[in-house]
Amino acid sequence: MSATENKFQRNRSLFQNASPAILPSLLLCDFSNLEREVRQLEEAGVEVLHLDVMDGHFVPNLSYGMPIVESLRRITDLALDVHLMISEPAKYAMQFVQAGADAITFHIEAMPAPQTLLEEIRATGVLSGLAINPSTDMARLRPFAEYCDMILIMSVEAGFGGQSFNPTALERLKEMKSTIGDRVLLEVDGGVNDATIHSCVSAGADLLVVGSALFRQADYCQAMTRLQAAMQ
Ligand code: DX5
Ligand code: ZN
């Protein structure tokens, strides 16, 4: 097995074995002390971090880019799940591979013919996936589901943390689960909290991205314990 095949299998098992997993979205964390935030999340039992990259163009908000991914890679062995909310994913995806991403998801709305990029990302040993906003017809994503390692069903329009959960995501998760089964990891992102997390898992979600429901709490361990309990 080649080094990249090894890396791919390791990443795949890492994400699969963690499922169902709570993935903290670092959009709302305390960036003045990123290392302390990461240590607290590690102590709270987190296995995968979700990194929201926004370009102020594909979405009306700006967040961070490769340097933050690189910095995180240096200080932690946690898996890094990069969610690209950018207009030109093909232009930057390899830089996120270099920065240390273990999974990269980009939006079908940003790239209507994503097959080549999905394959290019996977060829580096990194899991590749497509994300879709609630307002986008699933017909645009379906033909490419077979080329994905993961599919990110957005439960809010991409762009901001702290929005309310859109239940249309549940129908989409169920549909994907029934058509692609367990071969592709299903991720849900936006408005996931103590009240909505159980229905997401029941609908088939493997990876549950949580921002405000975690980072607006003083104690991440307690918040994680509550979310884990609500998931059951
Ligand atoms: C939205 C981002 C999410 C979001 C999650 O564009 O992709 O990851 O920040 O935050 P909450 O859980 O607050 O919706
Ligand atoms: Zn996200």
Tab-separated table of N, CA and C in Angstrom, residues 35-157:
chain	number	residue	atom	x	y	z
A	35	GLU	N	-4.567	27.485	21.849
A	35	GLU	CA	-4.022	26.244	22.403
A	35	GLU	C	-4.814	25.818	23.639
A	36	ARG	N	-5.141	26.773	24.485
A	36	ARG	CA	-5.924	26.423	25.683
A	36	ARG	C	-7.287	25.864	25.284
A	37	GLU	N	-7.897	26.478	24.255
A	37	GLU	CA	-9.194	25.987	23.786
A	37	GLU	C	-9.074	24.532	23.335
A	38	VAL	N	-8.024	24.246	22.560
A	38	VAL	CA	-7.840	22.885	22.032
A	38	VAL	C	-7.620	21.894	23.175
A	39	ARG	N	-6.808	22.269	24.156
A	39	ARG	CA	-6.564	21.353	25.292
A	39	ARG	C	-7.865	21.060	26.034
A	40	GLN	N	-8.698	22.101	26.203
A	40	GLN	CA	-9.975	21.882	26.906
A	40	GLN	C	-10.870	20.939	26.104
A	41	LEU	N	-10.854	21.095	24.794
A	41	LEU	CA	-11.681	20.222	23.950
A	41	LEU	C	-11.135	18.791	23.998
A	42	GLU	N	-9.811	18.645	23.994
A	42	GLU	CA	-9.217	17.302	24.103
A	42	GLU	C	-9.637	16.655	25.416
A	43	GLU	N	-9.572	17.443	26.494
A	43	GLU	CA	-9.961	16.898	27.806
A	43	GLU	C	-11.438	16.542	27.844
A	44	ALA	N	-12.237	17.231	27.051
A	44	ALA	CA	-13.684	16.959	27.015
A	44	ALA	C	-14.004	15.754	26.124
A	45	GLY	N	-12.980	15.123	25.541
A	45	GLY	CA	-13.199	13.895	24.774
A	45	GLY	C	-13.423	14.099	23.283
A	46	VAL	N	-13.164	15.314	22.802
A	46	VAL	CA	-13.337	15.591	21.369
A	46	VAL	C	-12.290	14.821	20.560
A	47	GLU	N	-12.704	14.304	19.394
A	47	GLU	CA	-11.749	13.569	18.550
A	47	GLU	C	-11.483	14.259	17.214
A	48	VAL	N	-12.435	15.109	16.791
A	48	VAL	CA	-12.305	15.780	15.495
A	48	VAL	C	-12.690	17.251	15.664
A	49	LEU	N	-11.883	18.160	15.095
A	49	LEU	CA	-12.232	19.593	15.116
A	49	LEU	C	-12.776	19.991	13.751
A	50	HIS	N	-13.799	20.846	13.738
A	50	HIS	CA	-14.415	21.323	12.494
A	50	HIS	C	-13.973	22.768	12.266
A	51	LEU	N	-13.347	23.013	11.118
A	51	LEU	CA	-12.765	24.332	10.850
A	51	LEU	C	-13.498	25.014	9.699
A	52	ASP	N	-14.171	26.122	10.005
A	52	ASP	CA	-14.999	26.832	9.037
A	52	ASP	C	-14.211	27.922	8.337
A	53	VAL	N	-13.950	27.718	7.058
A	53	VAL	CA	-13.178	28.686	6.271
A	53	VAL	C	-14.146	29.491	5.398
A	54	MET	N	-14.176	30.800	5.609
A	54	MET	CA	-15.113	31.673	4.886
A	54	MET	C	-14.348	32.782	4.186
A	55	ASP	N	-14.782	33.106	2.959
A	55	ASP	CA	-14.003	34.040	2.140
A	55	ASP	C	-14.642	35.414	1.929
A	56	GLY	N	-15.796	35.678	2.555
A	56	GLY	CA	-16.442	36.980	2.364
A	56	GLY	C	-16.996	37.155	0.964
A	57	HIS	N	-17.070	36.067	0.199
A	57	HIS	CA	-17.548	36.127	-1.181
A	57	HIS	C	-18.592	35.041	-1.411
A	58	PHE	N	-18.215	33.796	-1.183
A	58	PHE	CA	-19.198	32.704	-1.267
A	58	PHE	C	-20.232	32.862	-0.157
A	59	VAL	N	-19.775	33.316	1.007
A	59	VAL	CA	-20.667	33.647	2.129
A	59	VAL	C	-20.357	35.076	2.582
A	60	PRO	N	-21.346	35.763	3.135
A	60	PRO	CA	-21.111	37.168	3.530
A	60	PRO	C	-20.436	37.283	4.894
A	61	ASN	N	-19.361	36.524	5.083
A	61	ASN	CA	-18.637	36.557	6.348
A	61	ASN	C	-17.207	36.079	6.075
A	62	LEU	N	-16.287	36.539	6.893
A	62	LEU	CA	-14.882	36.147	6.764
A	62	LEU	C	-14.455	35.431	8.037
A	63	SER	N	-13.667	34.378	7.900
A	63	SER	CA	-13.175	33.747	9.133
A	63	SER	C	-11.655	33.642	9.080
A	64	TYR	N	-11.145	32.481	8.729
A	64	TYR	CA	-9.689	32.297	8.728
A	64	TYR	C	-9.311	31.336	7.613
A	65	GLY	N	-8.007	31.185	7.398
A	65	GLY	CA	-7.554	30.321	6.311
A	65	GLY	C	-6.457	29.366	6.744
A	66	MET	N	-5.514	29.130	5.827
A	66	MET	CA	-4.495	28.098	6.040
A	66	MET	C	-3.660	28.283	7.326
A	67	PRO	N	-3.269	29.514	7.689
A	67	PRO	CA	-2.388	29.639	8.865
A	67	PRO	C	-2.993	29.054	10.142
A	68	ILE	N	-4.307	29.196	10.303
A	68	ILE	CA	-4.938	28.643	11.519
A	68	ILE	C	-4.927	27.112	11.463
A	69	VAL	N	-5.176	26.562	10.272
A	69	VAL	CA	-5.149	25.100	10.130
A	69	VAL	C	-3.735	24.587	10.448
A	70	GLU	N	-2.730	25.270	9.895
A	70	GLU	CA	-1.330	24.893	10.158
A	70	GLU	C	-0.990	24.968	11.645
A	71	SER	N	-1.435	26.038	12.292
A	71	SER	CA	-1.142	26.207	13.720
A	71	SER	C	-1.781	25.095	14.524
A	72	LEU	N	-3.026	24.770	14.182
A	72	LEU	CA	-3.710	23.688	14.906
A	72	LEU	C	-2.984	22.366	14.685
A	73	ARG	N	-2.526	22.153	13.444
A	73	ARG	CA	-1.832	20.894	13.127
A	73	ARG	C	-0.584	20.725	13.993
A	74	ARG	N	0.074	21.873	14.272
A	74	ARG	CA	1.294	21.815	15.079
A	74	ARG	C	1.021	21.479	16.537
A	75	ILE	N	-0.166	21.870	17.041
A	75	ILE	CA	-0.371	21.710	18.493
A	75	ILE	C	-1.263	20.531	18.871
A	76	THR	N	-1.866	19.845	17.886
A	76	THR	CA	-2.769	18.745	18.269
A	76	THR	C	-2.743	17.595	17.273
A	77	ASP	N	-3.047	16.396	17.789
A	77	ASP	CA	-3.194	15.224	16.919
A	77	ASP	C	-4.664	14.980	16.593
A	78	LEU	N	-5.560	15.807	17.103
A	78	LEU	CA	-6.977	15.633	16.759
A	78	LEU	C	-7.137	15.733	15.247
A	79	ALA	N	-8.120	14.998	14.707
A	79	ALA	CA	-8.376	15.079	13.263
A	79	ALA	C	-8.946	16.462	12.937
A	80	LEU	N	-8.552	16.988	11.773
A	80	LEU	CA	-8.991	18.327	11.356
A	80	LEU	C	-9.920	18.213	10.144
A	81	ASP	N	-11.164	18.614	10.342
A	81	ASP	CA	-12.201	18.538	9.314
A	81	ASP	C	-12.427	19.959	8.791
A	82	VAL	N	-11.963	20.224	7.568
A	82	VAL	CA	-12.010	21.593	7.033
A	82	VAL	C	-13.241	21.774	6.142
A	83	HIS	N	-14.068	22.746	6.483
A	83	HIS	CA	-15.291	23.067	5.741
A	83	HIS	C	-15.037	24.354	4.963
A	84	LEU	N	-14.846	24.214	3.646
A	84	LEU	CA	-14.539	25.379	2.814
A	84	LEU	C	-15.821	26.056	2.345
A	85	MET	N	-16.057	27.260	2.826
A	85	MET	CA	-17.175	28.072	2.328
A	85	MET	C	-16.558	29.185	1.497
A	86	ILE	N	-15.993	28.778	0.360
A	86	ILE	CA	-15.258	29.717	-0.489
A	86	ILE	C	-15.671	29.523	-1.944
A	87	SER	N	-15.512	30.578	-2.736
A	87	SER	CA	-15.972	30.553	-4.128
A	87	SER	C	-15.122	29.705	-5.054
A	88	GLU	N	-13.829	29.591	-4.761
A	88	GLU	CA	-12.955	28.849	-5.673
A	88	GLU	C	-12.225	27.730	-4.940
A	89	PRO	N	-12.967	26.680	-4.559
A	89	PRO	CA	-12.326	25.627	-3.765
A	89	PRO	C	-11.133	24.983	-4.478
A	90	ALA	N	-11.192	24.863	-5.811
A	90	ALA	CA	-10.106	24.174	-6.532
A	90	ALA	C	-8.791	24.944	-6.417
A	91	LYS	N	-8.919	26.276	-6.279
A	91	LYS	CA	-7.727	27.111	-6.216
A	91	LYS	C	-6.971	26.929	-4.890
A	92	TYR	N	-7.692	26.585	-3.820
A	92	TYR	CA	-7.070	26.567	-2.487
A	92	TYR	C	-7.015	25.205	-1.811
A	93	ALA	N	-7.754	24.219	-2.340
A	93	ALA	CA	-7.875	22.938	-1.620
A	93	ALA	C	-6.518	22.317	-1.283
A	94	MET	N	-5.581	22.335	-2.242
A	94	MET	CA	-4.290	21.680	-1.991
A	94	MET	C	-3.487	22.397	-0.897
A	95	GLN	N	-3.714	23.704	-0.771
A	95	GLN	CA	-3.032	24.430	0.303
A	95	GLN	C	-3.558	23.987	1.669
A	96	PHE	N	-4.832	23.603	1.707
A	96	PHE	CA	-5.378	23.093	2.977
A	96	PHE	C	-4.887	21.670	3.240
A	97	VAL	N	-4.643	20.907	2.179
A	97	VAL	CA	-4.027	19.579	2.347
A	97	VAL	C	-2.638	19.776	2.962
A	98	GLN	N	-1.860	20.693	2.371
A	98	GLN	CA	-0.506	20.984	2.872
A	98	GLN	C	-0.530	21.470	4.319
A	99	ALA	N	-1.569	22.227	4.656
A	99	ALA	CA	-1.665	22.801	6.002
A	99	ALA	C	-1.970	21.740	7.052
A	100	GLY	N	-2.413	20.556	6.596
A	100	GLY	CA	-2.621	19.470	7.565
A	100	GLY	C	-4.053	19.000	7.742
A	101	ALA	N	-4.941	19.357	6.808
A	101	ALA	CA	-6.335	18.885	6.908
A	101	ALA	C	-6.383	17.361	6.782
A	102	ASP	N	-7.323	16.735	7.485
A	102	ASP	CA	-7.556	15.288	7.347
A	102	ASP	C	-8.805	15.016	6.512
A	103	ALA	N	-9.693	16.015	6.439
A	103	ALA	CA	-10.882	15.928	5.595
A	103	ALA	C	-11.161	17.326	5.064
A	104	ILE	N	-11.593	17.400	3.799
A	104	ILE	CA	-11.923	18.705	3.202
A	104	ILE	C	-13.275	18.591	2.510
A	105	THR	N	-14.171	19.500	2.886
A	105	THR	CA	-15.491	19.551	2.276
A	105	THR	C	-15.659	20.902	1.604
A	106	PHE	N	-16.179	20.910	0.388
A	106	PHE	CA	-16.466	22.183	-0.290
A	106	PHE	C	-17.908	22.149	-0.799
A	107	HIS	N	-18.419	23.314	-1.183
A	107	HIS	CA	-19.850	23.413	-1.508
A	107	HIS	C	-20.140	23.121	-2.976
A	108	ILE	N	-21.205	22.365	-3.191
A	108	ILE	CA	-21.672	22.082	-4.551
A	108	ILE	C	-22.100	23.391	-5.237
A	109	GLU	N	-22.568	24.369	-4.445
A	109	GLU	CA	-22.991	25.654	-5.027
A	109	GLU	C	-21.787	26.408	-5.600
A	110	ALA	N	-20.589	26.136	-5.051
A	110	ALA	CA	-19.386	26.828	-5.504
A	110	ALA	C	-18.747	26.122	-6.690
A	111	MET	N	-19.097	24.836	-6.882
A	111	MET	CA	-18.442	24.056	-7.918
A	111	MET	C	-19.410	22.992	-8.442
A	112	PRO	N	-20.195	23.346	-9.462
A	112	PRO	CA	-21.253	22.435	-9.933
A	112	PRO	C	-20.730	21.127	-10.531
A	113	ALA	N	-19.457	21.084	-10.963
A	113	ALA	CA	-18.894	19.828	-11.495
A	113	ALA	C	-17.688	19.447	-10.620
A	114	PRO	N	-17.935	18.824	-9.475
A	114	PRO	CA	-16.882	18.664	-8.462
A	114	PRO	C	-16.081	17.376	-8.529
A	115	GLN	N	-16.379	16.493	-9.474
A	115	GLN	CA	-15.803	15.151	-9.439
A	115	GLN	C	-14.265	15.157	-9.409
A	116	THR	N	-13.657	15.962	-10.303
A	116	THR	CA	-12.191	15.970	-10.382
A	116	THR	C	-11.568	16.426	-9.061
A	117	LEU	N	-12.107	17.492	-8.492
A	117	LEU	CA	-11.520	17.990	-7.241
A	117	LEU	C	-11.699	16.969	-6.112
A	118	LEU	N	-12.872	16.325	-6.065
A	118	LEU	CA	-13.087	15.293	-5.035
A	118	LEU	C	-12.004	14.220	-5.157
A	119	GLU	N	-11.722	13.816	-6.393
A	119	GLU	CA	-10.727	12.765	-6.616
A	119	GLU	C	-9.306	13.249	-6.311
A	120	GLU	N	-9.038	14.514	-6.653
A	120	GLU	CA	-7.697	15.059	-6.385
A	120	GLU	C	-7.424	15.130	-4.879
A	121	ILE	N	-8.429	15.526	-4.130
A	121	ILE	CA	-8.244	15.615	-2.671
A	121	ILE	C	-8.002	14.211	-2.118
A	122	ARG	N	-8.847	13.257	-2.530
A	122	ARG	CA	-8.711	11.880	-2.023
A	122	ARG	C	-7.338	11.288	-2.386
A	123	ALA	N	-6.839	11.642	-3.557
A	123	ALA	CA	-5.537	11.100	-4.003
A	123	ALA	C	-4.387	11.529	-3.086
A	124	THR	N	-4.615	12.543	-2.264
A	124	THR	CA	-3.573	12.965	-1.317
A	124	THR	C	-3.703	12.225	0.019
A	125	GLY	N	-4.750	11.394	0.147
A	125	GLY	CA	-4.956	10.668	1.395
A	125	GLY	C	-5.915	11.376	2.340
A	126	VAL	N	-6.463	12.497	1.873
A	126	VAL	CA	-7.400	13.283	2.691
A	126	VAL	C	-8.829	12.925	2.266
A	127	LEU	N	-9.741	12.804	3.226
A	127	LEU	CA	-11.139	12.513	2.877
A	127	LEU	C	-11.732	13.723	2.164
A	128	SER	N	-12.571	13.469	1.154
A	128	SER	CA	-13.143	14.596	0.422
A	128	SER	C	-14.662	14.527	0.475
A	129	GLY	N	-15.276	15.702	0.517
A	129	GLY	CA	-16.728	15.712	0.630
A	129	GLY	C	-17.366	16.945	0.023
A	130	LEU	N	-18.679	16.829	-0.184
A	130	LEU	CA	-19.483	17.936	-0.692
A	130	LEU	C	-20.424	18.411	0.387
A	131	ALA	N	-20.606	19.745	0.443
A	131	ALA	CA	-21.572	20.344	1.358
A	131	ALA	C	-22.693	20.947	0.530
A	132	ILE	N	-23.884	21.003	1.130
A	132	ILE	CA	-25.031	21.586	0.414
A	132	ILE	C	-25.872	22.418	1.381
A	133	ASN	N	-26.233	23.624	0.933
A	133	ASN	CA	-27.062	24.517	1.739
A	133	ASN	C	-28.518	24.075	1.701
A	134	PRO	N	-29.307	24.438	2.729
A	134	PRO	CA	-30.723	24.033	2.767
A	134	PRO	C	-31.518	24.523	1.549
A	135	SER	N	-31.132	25.661	0.976
A	135	SER	CA	-31.903	26.224	-0.140
A	135	SER	C	-31.535	25.624	-1.496
A	136	THR	N	-30.534	24.752	-1.526
A	136	THR	CA	-30.096	24.166	-2.804
A	136	THR	C	-30.757	22.810	-3.022
A	137	ASP	N	-31.229	22.597	-4.249
A	137	ASP	CA	-31.890	21.342	-4.602
A	137	ASP	C	-30.909	20.174	-4.485
A	138	MET	N	-31.345	19.115	-3.831
A	138	MET	CA	-30.475	17.931	-3.662
A	138	MET	C	-30.113	17.286	-5.000
A	139	ALA	N	-30.921	17.584	-6.034
A	139	ALA	CA	-30.642	17.007	-7.362
A	139	ALA	C	-29.255	17.422	-7.854
A	140	ARG	N	-28.745	18.555	-7.355
A	140	ARG	CA	-27.421	19.013	-7.804
A	140	ARG	C	-26.296	18.168	-7.195
A	141	LEU	N	-26.573	17.632	-6.023
A	141	LEU	CA	-25.528	16.854	-5.339
A	141	LEU	C	-25.571	15.359	-5.671
A	142	ARG	N	-26.808	14.841	-5.830
A	142	ARG	CA	-26.975	13.371	-5.968
A	142	ARG	C	-26.022	12.701	-6.957
A	143	PRO	N	-25.828	13.265	-8.175
A	143	PRO	CA	-24.969	12.551	-9.139
A	143	PRO	C	-23.523	12.385	-8.663
A	144	PHE	N	-23.109	13.176	-7.661
A	144	PHE	CA	-21.704	13.139	-7.225
A	144	PHE	C	-21.509	12.439	-5.890
A	145	ALA	N	-22.619	11.977	-5.310
A	145	ALA	CA	-22.539	11.345	-3.978
A	145	ALA	C	-21.574	10.168	-3.992
A	146	GLU	N	-21.551	9.448	-5.113
A	146	GLU	CA	-20.698	8.244	-5.165
A	146	GLU	C	-19.203	8.575	-5.158
A	147	TYR	N	-18.840	9.829	-5.454
A	147	TYR	CA	-17.420	10.210	-5.449
A	147	TYR	C	-16.986	10.811	-4.106
A	148	CYS	N	-17.936	10.893	-3.168
A	148	CYS	CA	-17.653	11.543	-1.877
A	148	CYS	C	-17.288	10.529	-0.800
A	149	ASP	N	-16.406	10.937	0.126
A	149	ASP	CA	-16.186	10.159	1.347
A	149	ASP	C	-17.134	10.640	2.420
A	150	MET	N	-17.504	11.916	2.320
A	150	MET	CA	-18.473	12.456	3.272
A	150	MET	C	-19.392	13.459	2.578
A	151	ILE	N	-20.604	13.612	3.124
A	151	ILE	CA	-21.551	14.594	2.598
A	151	ILE	C	-22.012	15.431	3.783
A	152	LEU	N	-21.871	16.746	3.610
A	152	LEU	CA	-22.227	17.674	4.691
A	152	LEU	C	-23.564	18.330	4.361
A	153	ILE	N	-24.574	17.933	5.115
A	153	ILE	CA	-25.911	18.505	4.949
A	153	ILE	C	-26.000	19.708	5.886
A	154	MET	N	-26.083	20.900	5.303
A	154	MET	CA	-26.178	22.105	6.126
A	154	MET	C	-27.605	22.224	6.679
A	155	SER	N	-27.686	22.558	7.969
A	155	SER	CA	-28.999	22.767	8.588
A	155	SER	C	-29.213	24.257	8.872
A	156	VAL	N	-28.324	25.093	8.331
A	156	VAL	CA	-28.513	26.552	8.248
A	156	VAL	C	-27.848	26.958	6.938
A	157	GLU	N	-28.189	28.139	6.416
A	157	GLU	CA	-27.438	28.644	5.259
A	157	GLU	C	-26.022	28.953	5.752
